[in-house]
C-alpha positions as a printed Julia matrix, in Angstrom:
141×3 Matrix{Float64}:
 -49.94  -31.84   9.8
 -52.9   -30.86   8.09
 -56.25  -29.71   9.51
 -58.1   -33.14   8.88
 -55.13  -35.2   10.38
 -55.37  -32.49  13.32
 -58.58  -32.79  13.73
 -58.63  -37.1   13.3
 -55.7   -37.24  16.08
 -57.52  -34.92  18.69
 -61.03  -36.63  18.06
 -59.34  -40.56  18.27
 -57.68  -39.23  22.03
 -61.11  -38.19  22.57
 -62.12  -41.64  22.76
 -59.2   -42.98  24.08
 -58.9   -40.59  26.65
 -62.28  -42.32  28.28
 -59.93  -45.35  29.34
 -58.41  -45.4   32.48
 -55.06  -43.62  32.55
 -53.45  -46.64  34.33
 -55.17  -48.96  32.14
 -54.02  -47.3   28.43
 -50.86  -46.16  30.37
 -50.41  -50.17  31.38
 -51.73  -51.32  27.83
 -48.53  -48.92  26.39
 -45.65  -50.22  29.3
 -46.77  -53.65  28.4
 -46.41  -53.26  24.88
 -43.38  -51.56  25.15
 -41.53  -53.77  27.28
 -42.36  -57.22  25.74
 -40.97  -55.38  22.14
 -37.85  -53.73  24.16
 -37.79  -55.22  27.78
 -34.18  -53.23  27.89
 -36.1   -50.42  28.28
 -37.5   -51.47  31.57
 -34.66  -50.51  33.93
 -35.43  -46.73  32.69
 -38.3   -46.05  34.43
 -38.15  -45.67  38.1
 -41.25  -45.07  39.35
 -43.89  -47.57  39.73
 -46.07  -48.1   36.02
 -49.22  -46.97  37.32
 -47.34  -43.45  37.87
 -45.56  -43.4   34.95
 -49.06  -43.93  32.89
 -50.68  -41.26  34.02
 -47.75  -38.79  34.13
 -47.93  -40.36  30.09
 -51.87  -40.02  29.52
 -51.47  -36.67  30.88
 -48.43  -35.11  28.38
 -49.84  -36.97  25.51
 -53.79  -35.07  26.63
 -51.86  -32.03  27.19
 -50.08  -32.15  23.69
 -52.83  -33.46  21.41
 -55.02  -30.38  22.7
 -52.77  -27.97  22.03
 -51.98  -29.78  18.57
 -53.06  -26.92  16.62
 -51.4   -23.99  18.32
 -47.84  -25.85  18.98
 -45.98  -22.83  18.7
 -47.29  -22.12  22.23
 -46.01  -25.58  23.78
 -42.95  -25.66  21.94
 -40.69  -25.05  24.78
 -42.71  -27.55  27.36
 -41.53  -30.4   24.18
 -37.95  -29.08  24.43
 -38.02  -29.27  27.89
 -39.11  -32.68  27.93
 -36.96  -34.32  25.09
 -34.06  -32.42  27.24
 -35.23  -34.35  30.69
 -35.02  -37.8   28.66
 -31.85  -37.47  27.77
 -31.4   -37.15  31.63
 -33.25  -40.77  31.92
 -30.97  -42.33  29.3
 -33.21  -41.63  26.37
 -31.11  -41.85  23.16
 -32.69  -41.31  19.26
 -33.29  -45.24  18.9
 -35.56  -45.02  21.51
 -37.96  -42.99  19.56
 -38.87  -45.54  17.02
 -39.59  -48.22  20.02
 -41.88  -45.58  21.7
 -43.57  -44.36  18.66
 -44.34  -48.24  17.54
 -45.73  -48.73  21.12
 -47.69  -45.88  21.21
 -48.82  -46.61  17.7
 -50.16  -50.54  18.28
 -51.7   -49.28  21.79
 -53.65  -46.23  19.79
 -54.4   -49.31  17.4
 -56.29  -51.71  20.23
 -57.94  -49.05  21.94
 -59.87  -47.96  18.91
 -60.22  -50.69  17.61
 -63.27  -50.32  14.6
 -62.36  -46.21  14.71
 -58.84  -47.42  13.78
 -58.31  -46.37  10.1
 -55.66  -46.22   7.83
 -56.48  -42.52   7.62
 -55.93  -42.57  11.88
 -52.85  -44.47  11.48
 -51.55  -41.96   9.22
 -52.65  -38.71  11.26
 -50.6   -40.35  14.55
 -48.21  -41.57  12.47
 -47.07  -37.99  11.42
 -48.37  -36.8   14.44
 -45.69  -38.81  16.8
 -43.23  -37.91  13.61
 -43.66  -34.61  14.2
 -43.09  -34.23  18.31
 -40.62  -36.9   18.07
 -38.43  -34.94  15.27
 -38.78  -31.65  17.58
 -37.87  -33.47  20.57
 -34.96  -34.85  19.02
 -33.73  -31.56  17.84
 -34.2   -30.18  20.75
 -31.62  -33.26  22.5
 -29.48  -32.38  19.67
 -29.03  -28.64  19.96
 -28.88  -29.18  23.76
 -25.24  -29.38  25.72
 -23.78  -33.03  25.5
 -22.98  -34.47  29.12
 -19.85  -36.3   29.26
């Protein structure tokens, strides 16, 4: 990622970040299970919980965006906990268009194609790492 996307990515969560955890969180769940209601039977605690356990690794992430070298591990870690859940690599693309159209109606006017792009490689870039993380990991049978 380049500075300017860096620095596009962390100001956008700035805004969003304002919303209500369990609101954005919701907005996401919502999103994500009307485009993959599969999905749904993954997640077994209540939404409000699982959107601000969300809010919170995506805040925790996005300001470390420019020193990821020093949360590296905490993203292996948690691509290697979602295979526990049942995550598998198709999964990604679901999330990452979820995350993408939520980004998309809580910015609304600030929501350029400039934005779009920054997240875009953004989520491409944790979602690659997390992936190679599942894939180096040790296969359960």
């Amino acid at each position: 990622m380049t500075a300017n996307e860096i620095h596009l990515v962390k100001y956008s969560w700035s805004v969003v970040e304002r919303i209500d955890p369990v609101v954005a969180g919701g907005i996401f769940y919502k999103r994500l299970f009307e485009t993959a209601p599969y999905l749904k039977p993954m997640f077994s605690e209540s939404i409000p919980v699982q959107s601000k356990k969300l809010m919170a690794m995506i805040g925790y992430v996005i300001n470390r965006l420019d020193k990821l070298d020093t949360i590296l591990e905490d993203i292996k870690q948690l691509a290697r906990r979602h295979v526990k859940y049942g995550v598998q690599e198709e999964h990604y693309e679901l999330v990452g268009a979820a995350l993408i159209w939520t980004l998309e109606q809580a910015l609304a006017a600030l929501w350029t194609n400039e934005v779009k792009q920054a997240w875009a490689n953004c989520y491409g870039l944790l979602s690659s790492a997390m992936l190679q993380a599942t894939a180096e990991a040790p296969q359960r049978a």
